[in-house]
CSV table of C-alpha atoms in Angstrom, one decimal:
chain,number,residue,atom,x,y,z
A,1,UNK,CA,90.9,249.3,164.5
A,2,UNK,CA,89.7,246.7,161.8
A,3,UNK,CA,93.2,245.0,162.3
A,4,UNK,CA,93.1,245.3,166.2
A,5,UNK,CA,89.8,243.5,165.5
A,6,UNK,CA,91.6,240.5,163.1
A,7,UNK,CA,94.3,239.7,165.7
A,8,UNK,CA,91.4,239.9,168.7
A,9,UNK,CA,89.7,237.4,166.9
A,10,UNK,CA,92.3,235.1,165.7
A,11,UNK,CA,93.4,235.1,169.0
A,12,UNK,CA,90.0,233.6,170.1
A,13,UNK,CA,90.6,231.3,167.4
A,14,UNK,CA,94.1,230.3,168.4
A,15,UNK,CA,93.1,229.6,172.1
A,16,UNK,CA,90.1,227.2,170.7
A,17,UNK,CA,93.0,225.7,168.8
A,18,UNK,CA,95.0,224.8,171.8
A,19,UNK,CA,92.0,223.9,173.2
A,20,UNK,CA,91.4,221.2,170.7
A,21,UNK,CA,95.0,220.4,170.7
A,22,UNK,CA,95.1,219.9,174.7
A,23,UNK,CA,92.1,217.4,173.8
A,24,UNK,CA,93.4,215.3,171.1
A,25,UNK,CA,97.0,214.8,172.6
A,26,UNK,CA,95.2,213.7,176.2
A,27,UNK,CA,93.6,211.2,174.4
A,28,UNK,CA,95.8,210.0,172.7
A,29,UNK,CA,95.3,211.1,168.8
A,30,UNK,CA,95.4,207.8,168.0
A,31,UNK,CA,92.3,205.4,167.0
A,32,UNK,CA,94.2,202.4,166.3
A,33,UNK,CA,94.8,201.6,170.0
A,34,UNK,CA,97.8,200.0,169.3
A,35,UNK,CA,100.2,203.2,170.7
A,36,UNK,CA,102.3,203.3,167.5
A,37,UNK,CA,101.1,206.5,165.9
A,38,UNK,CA,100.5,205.1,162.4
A,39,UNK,CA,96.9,205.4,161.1
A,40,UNK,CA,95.4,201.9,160.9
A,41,UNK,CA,93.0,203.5,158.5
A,42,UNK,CA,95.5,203.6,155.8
A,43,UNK,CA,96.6,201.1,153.5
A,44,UNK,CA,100.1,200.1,153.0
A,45,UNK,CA,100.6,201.6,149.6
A,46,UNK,CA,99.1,204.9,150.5
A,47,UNK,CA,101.6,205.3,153.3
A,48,UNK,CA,104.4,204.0,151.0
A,49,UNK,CA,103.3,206.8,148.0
A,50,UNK,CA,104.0,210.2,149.1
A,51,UNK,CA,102.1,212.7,146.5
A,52,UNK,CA,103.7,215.9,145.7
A,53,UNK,CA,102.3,219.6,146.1
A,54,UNK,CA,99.2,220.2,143.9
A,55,UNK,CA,97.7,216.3,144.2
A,56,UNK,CA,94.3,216.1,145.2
A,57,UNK,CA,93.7,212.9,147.2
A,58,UNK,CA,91.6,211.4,149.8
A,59,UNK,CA,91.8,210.8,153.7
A,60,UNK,CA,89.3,208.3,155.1
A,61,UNK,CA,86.9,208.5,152.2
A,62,UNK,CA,86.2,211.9,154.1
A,63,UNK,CA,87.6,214.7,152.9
A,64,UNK,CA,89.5,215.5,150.1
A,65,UNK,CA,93.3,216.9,150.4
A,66,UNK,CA,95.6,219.1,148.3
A,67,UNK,CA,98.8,220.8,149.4
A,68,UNK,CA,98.9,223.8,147.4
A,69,UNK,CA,102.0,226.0,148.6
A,70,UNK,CA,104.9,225.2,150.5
A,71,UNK,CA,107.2,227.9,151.1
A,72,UNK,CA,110.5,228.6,153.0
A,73,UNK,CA,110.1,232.1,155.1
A,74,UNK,CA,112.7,233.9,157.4
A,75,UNK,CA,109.7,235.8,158.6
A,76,UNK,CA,105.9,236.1,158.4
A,77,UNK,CA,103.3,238.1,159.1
A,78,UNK,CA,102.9,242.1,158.2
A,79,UNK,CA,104.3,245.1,160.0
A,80,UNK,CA,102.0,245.1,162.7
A,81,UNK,CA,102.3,241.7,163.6
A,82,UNK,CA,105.3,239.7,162.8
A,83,UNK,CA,107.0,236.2,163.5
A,84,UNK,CA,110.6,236.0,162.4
A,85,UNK,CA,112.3,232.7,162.5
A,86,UNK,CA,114.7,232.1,165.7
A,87,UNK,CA,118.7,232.3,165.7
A,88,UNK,CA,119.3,229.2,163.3
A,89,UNK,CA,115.9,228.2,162.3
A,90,UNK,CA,113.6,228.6,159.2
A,91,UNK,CA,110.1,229.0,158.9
A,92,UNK,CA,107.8,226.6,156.3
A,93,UNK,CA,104.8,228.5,155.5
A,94,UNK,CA,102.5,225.3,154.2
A,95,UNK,CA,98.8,226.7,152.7
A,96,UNK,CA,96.5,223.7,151.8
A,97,UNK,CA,92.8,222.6,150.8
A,98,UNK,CA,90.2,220.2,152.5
A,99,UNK,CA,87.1,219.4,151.2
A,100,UNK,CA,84.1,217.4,152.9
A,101,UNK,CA,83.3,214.6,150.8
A,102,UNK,CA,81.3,212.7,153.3
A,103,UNK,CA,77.5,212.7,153.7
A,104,UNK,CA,78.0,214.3,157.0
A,105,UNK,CA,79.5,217.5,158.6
A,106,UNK,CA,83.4,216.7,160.1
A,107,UNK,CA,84.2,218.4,163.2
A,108,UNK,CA,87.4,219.6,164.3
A,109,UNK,CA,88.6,216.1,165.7
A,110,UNK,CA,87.5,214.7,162.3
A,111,UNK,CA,89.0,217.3,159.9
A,112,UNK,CA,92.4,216.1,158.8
A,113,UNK,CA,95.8,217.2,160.7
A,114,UNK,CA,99.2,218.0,159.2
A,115,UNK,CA,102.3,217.8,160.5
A,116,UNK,CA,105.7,218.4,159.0
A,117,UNK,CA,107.8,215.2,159.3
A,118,UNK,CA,111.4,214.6,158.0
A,119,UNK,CA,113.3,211.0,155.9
A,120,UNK,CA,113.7,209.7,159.7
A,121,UNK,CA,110.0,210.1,160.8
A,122,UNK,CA,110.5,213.1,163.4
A,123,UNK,CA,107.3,215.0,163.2
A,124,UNK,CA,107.4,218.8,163.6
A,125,UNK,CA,104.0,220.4,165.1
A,126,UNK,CA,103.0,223.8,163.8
A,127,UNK,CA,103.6,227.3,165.6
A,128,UNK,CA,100.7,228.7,166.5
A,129,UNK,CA,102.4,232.8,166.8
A,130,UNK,CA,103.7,232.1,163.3
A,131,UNK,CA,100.5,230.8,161.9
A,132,UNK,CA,98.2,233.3,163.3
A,133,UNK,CA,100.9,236.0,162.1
A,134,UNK,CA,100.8,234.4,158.3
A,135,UNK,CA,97.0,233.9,158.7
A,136,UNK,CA,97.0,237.9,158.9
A,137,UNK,CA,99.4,238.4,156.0
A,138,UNK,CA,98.1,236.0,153.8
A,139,UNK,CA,94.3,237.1,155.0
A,140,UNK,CA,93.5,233.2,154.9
A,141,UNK,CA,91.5,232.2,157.8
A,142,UNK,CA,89.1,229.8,156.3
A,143,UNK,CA,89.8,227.2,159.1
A,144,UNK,CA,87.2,224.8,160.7
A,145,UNK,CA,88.3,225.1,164.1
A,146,UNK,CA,85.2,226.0,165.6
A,147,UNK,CA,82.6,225.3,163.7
A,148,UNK,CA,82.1,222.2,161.5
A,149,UNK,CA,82.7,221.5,158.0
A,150,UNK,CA,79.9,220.8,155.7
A,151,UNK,CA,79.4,218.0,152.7
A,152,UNK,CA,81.0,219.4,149.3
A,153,UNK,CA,82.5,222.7,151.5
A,154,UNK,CA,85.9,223.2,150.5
A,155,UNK,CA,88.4,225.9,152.7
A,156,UNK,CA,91.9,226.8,152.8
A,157,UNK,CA,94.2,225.9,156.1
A,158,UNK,CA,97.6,227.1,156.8
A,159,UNK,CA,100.1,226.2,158.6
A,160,UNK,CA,103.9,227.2,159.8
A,161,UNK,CA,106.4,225.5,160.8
A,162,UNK,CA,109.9,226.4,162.9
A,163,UNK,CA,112.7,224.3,162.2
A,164,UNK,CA,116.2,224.0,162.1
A,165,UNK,CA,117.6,225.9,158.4
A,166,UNK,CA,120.9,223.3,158.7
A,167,UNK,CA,118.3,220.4,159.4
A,168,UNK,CA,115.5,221.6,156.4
A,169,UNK,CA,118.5,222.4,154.5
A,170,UNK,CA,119.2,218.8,154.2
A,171,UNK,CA,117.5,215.6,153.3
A,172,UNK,CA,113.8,215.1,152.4
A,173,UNK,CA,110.5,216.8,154.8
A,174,UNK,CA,107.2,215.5,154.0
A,175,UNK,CA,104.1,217.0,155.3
A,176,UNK,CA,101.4,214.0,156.9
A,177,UNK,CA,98.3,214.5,156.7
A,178,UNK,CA,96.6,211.5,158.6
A,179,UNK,CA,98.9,209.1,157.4
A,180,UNK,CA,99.2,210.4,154.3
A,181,UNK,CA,102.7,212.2,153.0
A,182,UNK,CA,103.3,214.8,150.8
A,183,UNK,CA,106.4,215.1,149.7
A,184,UNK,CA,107.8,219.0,150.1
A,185,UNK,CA,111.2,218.8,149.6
């Protein structure tokens, strides 16, 4: 029952995260105005250094970032509740940190957003069924999707991604975090 209970839950918790997601992408994402997707908030060098798993850095002298494991899966989840990777894919489990740093509490539209992008800029959204499922396995579900996030409160995201094994298997993948990359493989 206490796991019927979990998935209930996250379930309410995915469907506020679509939610969100529905919001953002109608309005664009993008504060710049200029249509190009790049964060005008960042400076040059940041996006030209990509940090590496374990760095700590900052993201609009807001919050705080670190990466902390990035893992290759063919499946997640537990036995109950399971997401194995599609006919030629691969899934990247991706578990990382965000910490308010601000003097005020960050909302969901202001608490950074990762992506998975590879060398030629193609970004990769998350799947939310193979999220949820490692959310479960993992029993991290310390996200700030519905509530806000606090000055000096630090929690643990994850995220999975579904790609193509041939196309992961080759070349480098950063993860972005609003403009920022971390370099993964």
């Amino acid at each position: 029952m206490k796991k019927f209970f979990k998935i209930g839950c996250l379930g309410f918790i995915i469907l506020i995260a679509l939610i969100v997601v529905i919001a953002v992408v109608a309005s664009g994402g993008d504060d710049s105005g200029s249509g190009s997707g790049s964060n005008s908030n960042s400076s040059k060098s940041e996006e030209q250094k990509a940090h590496k798993v374990g760095d700590t850095f900052t993201v609009d002298d807001k919050a705080e970032v670190s990466v902390t494991k990035v893992e290759e899966r063919e499946q997640v989840g537990n036995q109950y509740a399971n997401k194995k990777a599609s006919e030629g894919g691969t899934l990247v489990a991706v578990q990382w940190t965000v910490k308010n740093v601000s003097d005020k509490p960050l909302n969901a539209f202001s608490i950074p957003s990762i992506n998975l992008v590879d060398e030629k800029g193609t970004k990769y959204e998350a799947d939310i069924d193979a999220t949820s499922n490692y959310a479960i396995e993992t029993d991290i579900d310390n996200s700030k999707i519905a509530s806000d996030l606090n000055p000096n409160i630090k929690v643990t995201d994850i995220k999975v991604f579904e790609i193509s094994k041939d196309s992961y298997a080759k070349g480098k993948w950063y993860l972005e975090i609003d403009g920022s990359k971390v370099q993964i493989k």
